[in-house]
Amino acid sequence: MSQEMIPGAQALLRVFEEENVDVFFGYPGGSVIPIYDALYDAENVRGVLPRHEQGAAHAADGYARVTGRVGVCMATSGPGACNLVTGLATAYMDSIPIVAITGQVKTNLVGTDSFQEADVTGITIPITKHNYLIKDPHEIERFPDILREAFYLARSGRPGPVLVDIPFDVSAGPVPWVERNIEALDGFEELAVPDDADIDRAADMIEAAQRPVLLIGGGVVHAGASDEIRALAEKCSLCVVHTLMAKGCFPETHPQSMGMPGMHGMAYGSYAIQHADLLIVIGARFDDRITGDLSRFAPDAKVIHIDIDAAEIDKVREAQVGIAADARIATRELTQAVSARDAGEWEAHLQQFKADHPLCFADEDELMAPQLVVSKLYEITEGRAIVTTEVGQNQMWAAHYYPLLEPRRWCTSGGLGTMGYGHPAAIGAQVGRPGELVVDIAGDGSIQMCIQELATGVIEKLPIKIIILNNSYLGMVRQWQDVFYSKRYSGVDLTGNPDFVRLAEAYGAVGLRCAEREQVVATLEQALAVDDRPVVVDFAVSKEENVFPFIPAGKSYEDIMHCPLRQTQ
Amino acid sequence: METQRTLSVLVKNRPRVLARVAGLFARRGFNIDSLAVSTTEDEAISRMTIATTADPPTLKQIAKQVQKLHDVVRVIDHTEQKVVERELCLVKVRVERTQRPELISLCDVFRGDIVDIGNGGVIVQIIGDSDKIDAFVDLMGEYEIVEMVRSGKIVLDRGAQG
């Protein structure tokens, strides 16, 4: 039987079809022209054209976060591929499954400094789960399987971005087509299940604990373990704190939710951890934004740590029981193994923490506090939006004042902290879930890092809402300079911002402005009524509002700085 | 306690695999004291022997991080294993004719071989575990060492297990 030979570009599109990729985010260029030519006739997949490759990577990331599927982005060789780097690093830090397809110069030119050549597989080794350059004959022979392997690796185990670098002559030239057999792929593994003895030990520890706290992270989103987490929490009367990544995995309005702990977390969540005698950590990795000074973090707590990535266990904080397994399976087994318990006296303490340390901000007549804008957004959207954020104060206020009830409604760059992420992520989210309300909570600094994607939203008729909390500052840096550098505001003044309303209109989007607190709701309602194009709403918020609570970097939960309002009460 | 420990990393014989492993050490702040890479009994697999200075938890973390790389087949931690360890060293020393007998007898004690003599320079080859080589190199300090190269250690666990 003779082997079927097809152009590499056709093989790529066939694998897209196998993987149910019906949309990707890509920007053409010389080295990917054969792929775009094949795309011209393709019926089952289309490319969304961002205006910068960084937008493509973030859009694929947003798409992946809200759909749970692998997001796909594409760029040409050299500068195009280099522009994906920030997006790949963002996805890598947050374990988001992306397949990035990059063009490369012809195989005989690789390594010769040819036009638009960059060593993209070299550049992206530290920020991808794995990457491939299809250059040698044995790689070209396996081309369809390498593509399948890329998708498999991106979504399996601890998910993450995978890059496939395809030279022009490979996508233009013939490759052998082989049928799909996932289980035969290099690297295929069964889902990791926990050891029974470890589950039993963990159950014993929960039963023996007086002050247990369940800390959940982004792994719960990836594993789809929200229902299992809730069952465990309710069976054992566990209070639940979530990392920024796990927002929505446990309903934030649930009485057992103690919010988000950490640097800008709710003080009551931080206090719960600080007083805990047992931390049950599922799909979280003891990031420094959660722990602060490690030596003073949860000093009395034993640790049960469940993570799909064995390397996370004992990496930062030693676990008395470490379970390297899928969060959903492990949580389910743990819930079955453990006996029901009530919260006992701990419950009263927790409620006291909550009562003593609520979030607060200055809600005064003449001010339009940024927190007020987010709160009103929450009220009038009844918490049903998919929220993306930029990075900085806007991100923390979104985390504080837009509580979520479900996972996969939250896109934020938690690990890398990438300004410019939220807008393209909102585009990806809206493409992935067209019927949903998608809102990007932005700052006037961040939004300008990927502002060009307004064109994408307009062409694609995406009714995303971009809420700019405009204080004409790089607010988070200004806050640090305020608190630690005697208000020596250096390099943070964004005087010279464009007129965002006219900018939106120039792109064909809707621009709205609100400078008075009485108009917040009406303006938001006006924005929500638009259903065929992006809306940019420029809220002129109070300029020097700080995010509280605030634990300075490297300090501990004992050093929480509260909202000044509370201190004067 | 921070001491030198050895890992063997079995990797698929693929482009960039050395960069992936070495880059991981660099970006996570792990030391590489020595590195030897070679083919193995299986032509699809290469073996990297990496000596690193680390305490036990750090070594465990290194091993787990390396194991995650897609092209890594297996990581073997030789700590607390009975091993055969060898390293090869070539030392070029400048010696006068009159010093040669003394040098030859030192080489005999360490089972070193003189592999080249010419024009005032002598190259000595010595094979052994790293301590032995360190001791020999110290001794050569009494002469003028012109240049020196070490292969990096290679290690196999004793016994029948692979």
XYZ file of C-alpha atoms in Angstrom:
731
model
C 0.000 0.000 0.000
C 1.506 3.289 -1.004
C 1.667 6.025 1.576
C -0.633 8.971 0.948
C 1.437 12.120 0.465
C -0.135 15.545 1.039
C 1.232 19.064 1.472
C 2.292 19.831 5.037
C -0.232 22.671 5.198
C -3.030 20.222 4.349
C -1.803 17.837 7.015
C -1.915 20.684 9.520
C -5.509 21.508 8.622
C -6.489 17.836 8.817
C -5.035 17.609 12.315
C -6.893 20.817 13.227
C -10.064 19.059 12.141
C -9.257 15.949 14.181
C -8.655 18.164 17.199
C -11.899 20.115 16.597
C -10.027 23.351 16.031
C -12.595 25.448 14.209
C -10.941 28.775 14.911
C -7.408 29.979 15.538
C -5.782 33.353 16.066
C -3.046 34.020 13.577
C -1.119 36.592 11.640
C 0.289 35.674 8.229
C 3.729 36.335 6.820
C 6.141 34.900 4.295
C 6.833 31.598 5.993
C 3.216 30.665 6.646
C 1.796 31.648 3.263
C 1.394 27.966 2.249
C -0.733 27.436 5.372
C -2.852 30.512 4.673
C -3.225 29.370 1.065
C -4.593 26.018 2.224
C -6.839 27.898 4.629
C -8.376 29.793 1.717
C -10.353 26.668 0.755
C -10.851 25.260 4.234
C -14.458 24.913 5.323
C -14.125 23.800 8.907
C -11.572 26.187 10.321
C -11.085 29.924 10.125
C -8.394 32.282 11.262
C -9.145 35.363 13.330
C -6.718 38.114 12.358
C -5.414 40.061 15.331
C -3.394 43.222 14.762
C -0.285 42.031 16.562
C 0.953 38.500 17.208
C 0.937 39.144 20.963
C -2.821 39.582 20.583
C -2.986 36.193 18.839
C -1.275 34.395 21.711
C -3.387 36.082 24.408
C -6.584 35.497 22.440
C -5.755 31.795 22.131
C -5.101 31.814 25.882
C -8.431 33.498 26.688
C -10.196 31.088 24.359
C -8.584 28.138 26.146
C -9.404 29.420 29.629
C -13.112 29.870 29.005
C -13.720 26.824 26.794
C -11.364 24.297 28.365
C -10.129 23.446 24.878
C -6.685 23.927 23.393
C -6.277 27.448 22.014
C -4.366 27.796 18.762
C -2.308 30.721 17.570
C -0.133 31.159 14.517
C 2.602 33.503 13.410
C 5.199 33.734 10.736
C 8.919 33.190 11.231
C 11.284 35.641 12.924
C 9.531 38.762 14.240
C 6.083 37.191 14.081
C 7.123 34.249 16.203
C 9.088 36.486 18.581
C 5.948 38.520 19.157
C 4.252 35.393 20.514
C 6.801 35.112 23.289
C 5.000 37.180 25.951
C 1.778 35.317 25.287
C 3.453 31.928 25.524
C 5.207 32.876 28.752
C 1.861 34.057 30.140
C 0.223 30.745 29.237
C 3.167 28.743 30.543
C 3.076 30.385 33.967
C -0.664 29.776 34.276
C -0.600 26.268 32.731
C -2.891 27.154 29.836
C -3.079 24.721 26.895
C -2.032 26.445 23.690
C -0.606 25.120 20.462
C 1.436 27.777 18.680
C 2.195 27.189 15.018
C 5.073 29.239 13.692
C 6.475 29.441 10.214
C 10.194 29.006 9.750
C 12.530 29.727 6.864
C 13.196 26.892 4.422
C 14.997 23.916 5.899
C 18.132 24.529 3.818
C 18.310 28.110 5.122
C 17.841 27.300 8.818
C 20.940 28.383 10.689
C 22.199 30.795 8.047
C 20.760 34.063 9.407
C 18.388 34.196 6.487
C 15.658 36.830 6.143
C 13.103 36.699 8.972
C 14.906 33.836 10.643
C 14.929 33.524 14.423
C 15.733 30.467 16.506
C 12.218 30.239 17.854
C 12.504 26.754 19.272
C 15.618 27.934 21.112
C 13.940 31.097 22.336
C 10.840 29.329 23.603
C 12.376 26.330 25.384
C 11.943 27.941 28.824
C 8.362 29.087 28.180
C 6.825 26.063 26.524
C 6.040 22.604 27.807
C 7.789 21.330 24.720
C 8.532 22.518 21.223
C 9.357 21.047 17.854
C 11.222 22.172 14.772
C 10.204 20.077 11.786
C 13.438 19.960 9.865
C 15.079 16.559 9.599
C 13.633 13.813 7.389
C 12.549 11.687 10.361
C 10.612 14.681 11.722
C 8.961 15.385 8.373
C 7.952 11.720 8.178
C 6.234 12.004 11.551
C 4.705 15.435 10.880
C 1.031 14.543 11.480
C 1.929 12.616 14.618
C 4.104 15.447 15.914
C 1.158 17.820 15.511
C -1.108 15.393 17.383
C 1.542 15.006 20.033
C 1.645 18.808 20.386
C -2.096 18.947 21.082
C -1.903 15.982 23.412
C 0.968 17.456 25.412
C -0.681 20.885 25.595
C -3.816 19.554 27.271
C -2.583 16.541 29.237
C -1.000 16.352 32.680
C -0.199 19.882 33.763
C -1.361 21.756 30.662
C 0.764 24.343 28.918
C 1.810 25.846 25.613
C 3.497 23.745 22.934
C 5.083 25.272 19.851
C 5.578 23.677 16.440
C 7.979 25.478 14.126
C 7.279 24.581 10.488
C 9.664 25.601 7.702
C 8.150 26.966 4.515
C 9.118 23.955 2.429
C 7.571 21.551 4.929
C 4.180 23.235 4.779
C 4.463 23.657 1.008
C 5.990 20.264 0.320
C 4.698 16.716 0.621
C 4.517 14.854 3.904
C 3.249 11.316 4.491
C -0.217 11.205 6.012
C -0.719 8.650 8.759
C -3.914 7.873 10.620
C -4.473 9.017 14.154
C -3.647 6.767 17.075
C -3.305 8.898 20.179
C -2.345 6.080 22.487
C 0.640 5.262 20.293
C 2.011 8.779 20.586
C 5.307 9.461 22.236
C 4.574 10.626 25.761
C 1.059 9.218 26.099
C 0.181 8.483 29.702
C -2.885 7.470 31.630
C -4.312 10.064 34.017
C -2.378 10.017 37.277
C -4.444 8.494 40.094
C -3.620 8.779 43.778
C -2.256 6.099 46.013
C -4.924 4.707 48.407
C -2.606 4.875 51.409
C -1.937 8.576 50.811
C -5.646 9.284 50.498
C -6.276 7.482 53.790
C -3.523 9.426 55.540
C -4.932 12.681 54.187
C -8.415 11.723 55.377
C -7.062 10.965 58.855
C -5.368 14.361 58.965
C -8.579 16.151 58.010
C -10.536 14.251 60.642
C -7.955 15.129 63.288
C -7.639 18.809 62.371
C -9.141 21.552 64.496
C -8.599 24.442 62.117
C -8.396 23.088 58.564
C -8.312 25.339 55.513
C -8.809 24.197 51.935
C -6.666 26.238 49.540
C -7.515 25.748 45.871
C -5.614 26.893 42.801
C -5.721 26.893 39.036
C -5.252 23.126 38.883
C -8.862 22.830 40.007
C -9.946 24.691 36.867
C -7.855 22.503 34.581
C -9.027 19.280 36.205
C -12.678 20.376 36.166
C -12.807 19.587 39.877
C -15.111 22.341 41.142
C -17.997 20.029 41.999
C -15.645 17.657 43.789
C -14.104 20.549 45.760
C -17.522 21.694 46.845
C -18.490 18.186 47.916
C -15.321 17.846 49.997
C -15.726 21.297 51.550
C -19.336 20.724 52.463
C -18.859 17.194 53.780
C -16.016 18.280 56.074
C -17.212 21.840 56.791
C -13.965 23.214 55.385
C -13.487 26.892 54.792
C -12.186 27.506 51.291
C -9.655 30.072 50.122
C -8.737 30.385 46.472
C -5.745 31.714 44.598
C -6.271 34.332 41.911
C -6.178 31.504 39.373
C -8.988 29.537 41.016
C -11.468 32.391 41.151
C -14.942 30.943 40.678
C -13.981 27.316 41.374
C -15.800 27.559 44.672
C -18.690 30.021 44.755
C -17.381 33.202 46.309
C -20.771 33.891 47.803
C -20.823 30.503 49.557
C -20.773 30.920 53.353
C -17.678 28.688 53.547
C -15.725 30.835 51.097
C -13.028 32.887 52.782
C -12.007 34.632 49.603
C -8.542 35.052 48.176
C -5.595 35.241 50.592
C -2.210 36.783 49.937
C -0.531 40.036 49.026
C -3.747 41.732 47.937
C -6.095 39.100 49.243
C -8.934 39.479 51.660
C -7.522 39.835 55.162
C -9.977 37.262 56.507
C -8.698 34.682 54.022
C -5.123 35.415 55.027
C -5.993 35.165 58.721
C -7.683 31.819 58.157
C -4.467 30.467 56.661
C -2.349 32.046 59.331
C -4.286 30.328 62.112
C -4.785 27.009 60.349
C -3.480 23.756 61.749
C -4.010 21.988 58.431
C -3.766 23.251 54.863
C -5.300 21.086 52.187
C -3.788 22.503 49.027
C -5.257 21.354 45.738
C -3.890 22.497 42.388
C -1.987 25.449 43.865
C 1.749 25.970 44.088
C 2.529 28.243 47.055
C 3.272 31.237 44.864
C 5.068 34.067 46.669
C 1.986 36.291 46.195
C 0.134 33.818 48.415
C 2.827 32.997 50.961
C 4.824 36.178 51.457
C 7.648 35.349 53.875
C 7.657 31.545 53.725
C 9.143 31.105 57.155
C 6.122 32.831 58.672
C 3.473 31.380 56.345
C 0.885 29.183 58.057
C 3.365 28.404 60.830
C 1.177 25.906 62.667
C -0.168 24.056 59.673
C 0.523 20.595 58.413
C 0.123 20.315 54.673
C -1.693 17.955 52.356
C -0.687 18.863 48.826
C -2.465 17.490 45.766
C -0.993 18.490 42.414
C -0.771 16.815 39.019
C 2.828 18.027 38.776
C 4.995 16.001 41.134
C 7.664 18.705 40.980
C 5.337 21.137 42.786
C 5.147 18.905 45.830
C 7.797 19.930 48.368
C 9.095 22.601 45.949
C 8.257 25.555 48.161
C 6.579 24.165 51.268
C 7.099 20.662 52.524
C 3.978 18.513 52.493
C 3.263 15.906 55.157
C 1.186 14.124 52.532
C 1.965 14.808 48.879
C -0.301 13.369 46.218
C 0.793 13.769 42.613
C -2.474 13.094 40.866
C -5.364 14.557 38.946
C -7.190 16.981 41.249
C -10.634 15.744 40.318
C -9.935 12.076 40.925
C -7.939 12.738 44.088
C -10.553 15.090 45.559
C -13.323 12.630 44.818
C -11.426 9.776 46.471
C -10.533 11.926 49.436
C -14.174 12.917 49.888
C -15.181 9.263 49.859
C -12.481 8.282 52.330
C -13.010 11.033 54.871
C -15.703 11.077 57.548
C -18.021 14.036 57.759
C -17.030 16.540 60.410
C -18.371 19.861 61.579
C -16.350 23.036 61.844
C -16.583 23.248 65.623
C -15.220 26.343 67.285
C -13.167 27.239 64.215
C -16.384 28.330 62.507
C -16.931 31.145 64.992
C -13.362 32.367 64.564
C -13.712 32.386 60.798
C -16.935 34.347 60.931
C -15.275 36.781 63.296
C -12.368 37.284 60.869
C -14.894 38.038 58.165
C -16.858 40.436 60.316
C -13.725 42.222 61.515
C -11.952 42.579 58.198
C -14.366 43.143 55.323
C -13.158 44.701 52.103
C -13.784 48.406 52.112
C -13.160 51.560 50.135
C -13.935 55.261 50.428
C -17.403 55.518 48.961
C -17.819 59.276 49.315
C -19.905 61.763 47.445
C -17.390 63.560 45.315
C -15.259 60.522 44.486
C -15.649 57.949 41.795
C -13.752 55.116 43.374
C -12.581 52.426 40.941
C -13.955 49.818 43.340
C -17.374 51.433 43.008
C -17.276 50.992 39.244
C -16.483 47.284 39.546
C -19.129 46.836 42.257
C -21.781 48.470 40.106
C -20.709 46.359 37.162
C -21.182 43.290 39.320
C -24.608 44.431 40.463
C -26.086 45.264 37.107
C -24.610 42.217 35.369
C -25.757 40.063 38.301
C -22.357 38.413 38.362
C -22.971 36.643 35.075
C -20.082 38.113 33.052
C -16.937 36.419 31.903
C -14.306 38.751 33.302
C -10.871 39.314 31.864
C -8.406 41.682 33.470
C -5.292 43.555 32.663
C -2.576 43.646 35.328
C -2.144 46.033 38.208
C -4.713 47.647 40.452
C -7.505 46.900 37.978
C -6.762 43.183 38.330
C -7.001 43.219 42.107
C -10.171 45.318 42.177
C -11.735 42.932 39.684
C -10.740 40.024 41.934
C -12.190 41.774 44.981
C -15.407 43.266 43.703
C -16.566 40.853 41.019
C -17.257 37.604 42.884
C -17.767 34.582 40.656
C -19.808 31.460 41.107
C -18.349 29.230 38.410
C -14.950 28.388 36.963
C -13.912 29.345 33.424
C -15.398 32.804 33.720
C -12.137 34.446 34.696
C -9.114 35.240 32.545
C -6.226 36.927 34.250
C -2.474 36.718 33.933
C -1.782 35.378 37.398
C 1.758 34.064 37.157
C 3.485 36.300 34.663
C 1.414 39.419 35.381
C 1.204 40.519 31.775
C -0.129 44.008 31.081
C -1.997 44.019 27.786
C -3.409 40.547 28.365
C -7.031 41.345 29.145
C -8.185 42.878 25.889
C -7.026 40.146 23.496
C -8.036 37.526 26.084
C -11.544 39.020 26.005
C -11.541 38.644 22.227
C -10.535 34.995 22.540
C -13.127 34.435 25.262
C -15.898 36.015 23.215
C -14.953 33.960 20.140
C -15.000 30.828 22.305
C -18.288 31.595 24.004
C -20.206 33.897 21.650
C -23.382 34.079 23.698
C -21.757 35.294 26.895
C -21.182 38.763 28.250
C -17.418 39.347 28.234
C -15.924 42.279 30.129
C -12.293 43.367 30.265
C -11.575 45.286 33.455
C -8.632 47.446 32.438
C -6.397 50.274 33.480
C -5.413 53.170 31.294
C -1.849 51.872 31.196
C -2.503 48.223 30.389
C -5.152 48.824 27.774
C -2.670 50.687 25.631
C -0.400 47.675 25.426
C -2.742 45.825 23.071
C -5.148 48.614 22.103
C -4.747 47.745 18.410
C -6.985 44.715 18.918
C -9.982 47.048 18.831
C -9.802 46.522 15.072
C -10.104 42.760 15.584
C -13.134 43.138 17.831
C -14.828 45.472 15.386
C -14.250 43.257 12.338
C -15.351 40.167 14.243
C -18.396 42.073 15.630
C -17.512 41.066 19.175
C -19.583 42.921 21.786
C -16.847 42.876 24.442
C -16.936 45.632 27.060
C -13.675 47.296 27.946
C -13.975 49.067 31.269
C -11.028 51.419 31.718
C -10.471 52.447 35.318
C -8.625 55.559 34.226
C -6.558 57.214 36.928
C -3.970 58.522 34.500
C -1.321 56.627 36.397
C 0.403 53.288 36.368
C -1.552 52.794 39.537
C 0.073 49.776 41.141
C 3.589 51.107 40.730
C 2.406 54.500 41.945
C 0.906 52.747 44.980
C 4.279 51.180 45.838
C 5.961 54.545 45.389
C 3.298 56.063 47.602
C 3.741 53.518 50.372
C 7.453 52.696 50.231
C 9.143 55.556 48.388
C 7.709 58.681 50.052
C 5.400 59.472 47.150
C 8.342 59.941 44.812
C 6.222 59.187 41.733
C 8.761 58.209 39.148
C 7.778 57.180 35.627
C 4.148 56.499 36.441
C 2.343 59.600 35.211
C 0.329 58.765 32.104
C -0.491 62.340 31.207
C -0.756 62.241 27.453
C -3.218 59.377 27.360
C -5.295 59.484 24.223
C -8.975 60.396 24.225
C -10.203 56.813 24.599
C -13.681 57.654 23.337
C -12.444 59.084 20.080
C -9.871 56.331 19.813
C -12.629 53.713 20.095
C -14.682 55.567 17.525
C -11.725 55.780 15.169
C -11.629 51.981 15.174
C -15.387 51.760 14.654
C -16.082 50.698 18.233
C -18.348 52.528 20.653
C -16.680 54.949 23.054
C -18.318 56.155 26.253
C -17.040 58.342 29.043
C -18.140 58.647 32.630
C -16.709 61.175 35.039
C -19.465 61.300 37.654
C -20.442 58.644 40.091
C -24.155 59.200 39.498
C -23.624 58.208 35.892
C -21.807 54.914 36.524
C -24.838 52.679 36.283
C -26.384 54.511 33.339
C -23.109 54.400 31.452
C -22.649 50.708 32.143
C -26.197 50.030 30.998
C -25.531 51.911 27.812
C -22.438 49.787 27.259
C -24.279 46.544 27.937
C -26.908 47.442 25.363
C -24.376 47.324 22.517
C -24.425 43.897 20.924
C -22.508 44.143 17.666
C -19.143 45.706 18.403
C -16.727 46.427 21.223
C -17.464 49.203 23.684
C -14.771 51.161 25.458
C -15.906 52.899 28.622
C -13.501 55.429 30.040
C -14.179 55.893 33.756
C -12.315 58.858 35.208
C -11.751 57.352 38.645
C -10.138 58.881 41.707
C -6.453 59.194 40.936
C -4.682 58.023 44.041
C -6.778 55.120 45.245
C -4.719 52.234 46.625
C -5.478 48.528 46.727
C -6.045 47.211 50.227
C -5.395 44.919 51.982
C -1.718 45.034 51.125
C 1.071 42.807 52.388
C 4.424 44.190 51.272
C 6.555 41.757 49.265
C 8.521 39.413 51.497
C 6.440 40.218 54.569
C 3.904 37.971 56.236
C 0.241 37.912 57.131
C 1.151 39.594 60.407
C 2.088 42.690 58.415
C -1.181 43.282 56.588
C -1.858 46.915 55.781
C -5.593 47.508 55.939
C -7.696 50.086 54.205
C -6.996 53.402 55.997
C -10.744 53.825 56.430
C -10.858 50.855 58.746
C -7.988 52.130 60.841
C -9.724 55.430 61.486
C -13.012 53.823 62.406
C 23.772 19.322 53.544
C 25.196 20.677 50.309
C 27.525 18.138 48.795
C 28.317 17.022 45.326
C 25.824 14.501 44.034
C 25.421 12.774 40.713
C 22.428 12.274 38.452
C 22.295 10.249 35.289
C 19.725 11.507 32.834
C 18.665 9.195 30.028
C 17.360 11.258 27.138
C 15.955 10.689 23.696
C 18.563 11.379 21.088
C 16.992 14.496 19.653
C 18.158 17.923 18.561
C 18.406 20.429 21.411
C 18.021 17.914 24.174
C 21.285 19.050 25.776
C 20.083 22.674 25.616
C 16.805 21.694 27.258
C 18.479 19.964 30.182
C 21.317 22.462 30.624
C 18.916 25.392 30.252
C 16.653 23.973 32.938
C 19.581 23.796 35.361
C 20.574 27.371 34.525
C 17.156 28.980 34.801
C 16.249 27.267 38.050
C 19.568 28.182 39.597
C 20.999 24.679 39.896
C 24.752 24.193 39.491
C 26.352 21.884 36.998
C 29.780 20.898 38.336
C 30.499 18.525 35.510
C 28.648 17.101 32.567
C 29.414 14.135 30.371
C 27.202 13.089 27.463
C 27.477 9.920 25.440
C 25.683 7.263 23.494
C 24.367 4.177 25.268
C 23.532 0.555 24.565
C 20.351 1.867 22.864
C 21.130 4.079 19.889
C 17.948 6.132 20.398
C 19.013 7.080 23.924
C 21.853 9.243 25.190
C 23.126 9.387 28.734
C 24.043 12.584 30.536
C 25.980 12.274 33.751
C 25.580 15.450 35.731
C 27.452 16.257 38.910
C 25.773 18.985 40.920
C 26.269 20.535 44.333
C 23.002 20.511 46.206
C 21.291 19.534 49.434
C 18.929 16.530 49.346
C 15.632 18.461 48.874
C 17.184 20.535 46.088
C 18.502 17.430 44.375
C 15.042 15.875 44.559
C 13.567 19.033 43.048
C 16.186 19.033 40.280
C 15.415 15.412 39.479
C 11.661 16.064 39.346
C 12.032 19.129 37.144
C 14.351 17.292 34.753
C 11.999 14.321 34.635
C 9.228 16.613 33.352
C 11.076 17.395 30.124
C 9.399 15.544 27.293
C 12.673 14.213 25.888
C 13.847 12.835 29.224
C 13.259 9.105 29.578
C 14.590 8.530 33.086
C 16.498 10.287 35.831
C 18.712 8.191 38.085
C 19.797 9.652 41.406
C 23.018 7.928 42.451
C 22.942 9.305 46.000
C 23.284 6.411 48.447
C 23.784 3.918 45.631
C 26.818 1.720 45.286
C 28.419 3.005 42.144
C 31.421 2.770 39.920
C 32.581 6.281 39.198
C 35.272 7.221 36.719
C 36.707 10.336 35.245
C 39.545 10.820 32.796
C 42.034 13.648 33.077
C 44.847 14.812 30.803
C 47.465 17.077 32.393
C 50.223 18.729 30.438
C 53.163 19.664 32.695
C 56.442 21.380 31.903
C 59.310 19.316 33.332
C 63.036 19.365 32.932
C 64.746 16.196 31.742
C 66.121 15.715 35.212
C 62.642 15.743 36.777
C 61.267 13.023 34.527
C 62.166 9.991 36.684
C 60.383 11.564 39.660
C 57.315 12.305 37.558
C 57.250 8.764 36.189
C 57.306 7.286 39.672
C 54.460 9.576 40.788
C 52.454 8.427 37.780
C 53.093 4.820 38.757
C 51.680 5.391 42.218
C 48.467 6.844 40.725
C 48.420 4.393 37.834
C 48.700 7.329 35.459
C 50.112 6.933 31.982
C 52.483 9.253 30.266
C 50.894 9.528 26.838
C 53.142 12.143 25.264
C 56.625 13.493 25.832
C 58.075 16.265 23.780
C 59.878 19.573 23.885
C 59.825 20.075 27.634
C 56.169 19.081 27.974
C 54.704 15.828 29.222
C 51.059 14.811 29.007
C 49.856 12.491 31.726
C 46.582 10.608 31.502
C 44.926 9.563 34.710
C 41.689 7.683 35.235
C 39.823 7.245 38.468
C 37.175 8.688 40.687
C 37.126 12.451 41.070
C 38.900 12.438 44.450
C 41.844 10.541 43.032
C 42.105 12.936 40.137
C 41.894 15.929 42.472
C 44.744 14.472 44.525
C 46.873 13.829 41.468
C 46.259 17.305 40.056
C 47.273 18.792 43.417
C 50.477 16.859 43.248
C 51.175 18.058 39.720
C 51.027 21.577 41.133
C 54.639 21.057 42.128
C 55.483 21.229 38.451
C 54.234 23.831 36.043
C 50.814 22.738 34.728
C 50.540 24.120 31.188
C 46.985 22.999 30.592
C 44.563 20.404 31.774
C 41.246 18.839 30.765
C 38.855 16.540 32.611
C 36.115 14.480 30.974
C 33.588 14.962 33.738
C 32.598 11.978 35.779
C 30.618 9.022 34.476
C 28.796 6.706 36.820
C 27.051 3.341 36.741
C 25.236 1.749 39.648
C 26.733 -1.580 40.683
C 24.732 -4.792 40.329
C 22.649 -6.280 37.556
C 19.941 -3.601 37.428
C 19.928 -1.081 34.577
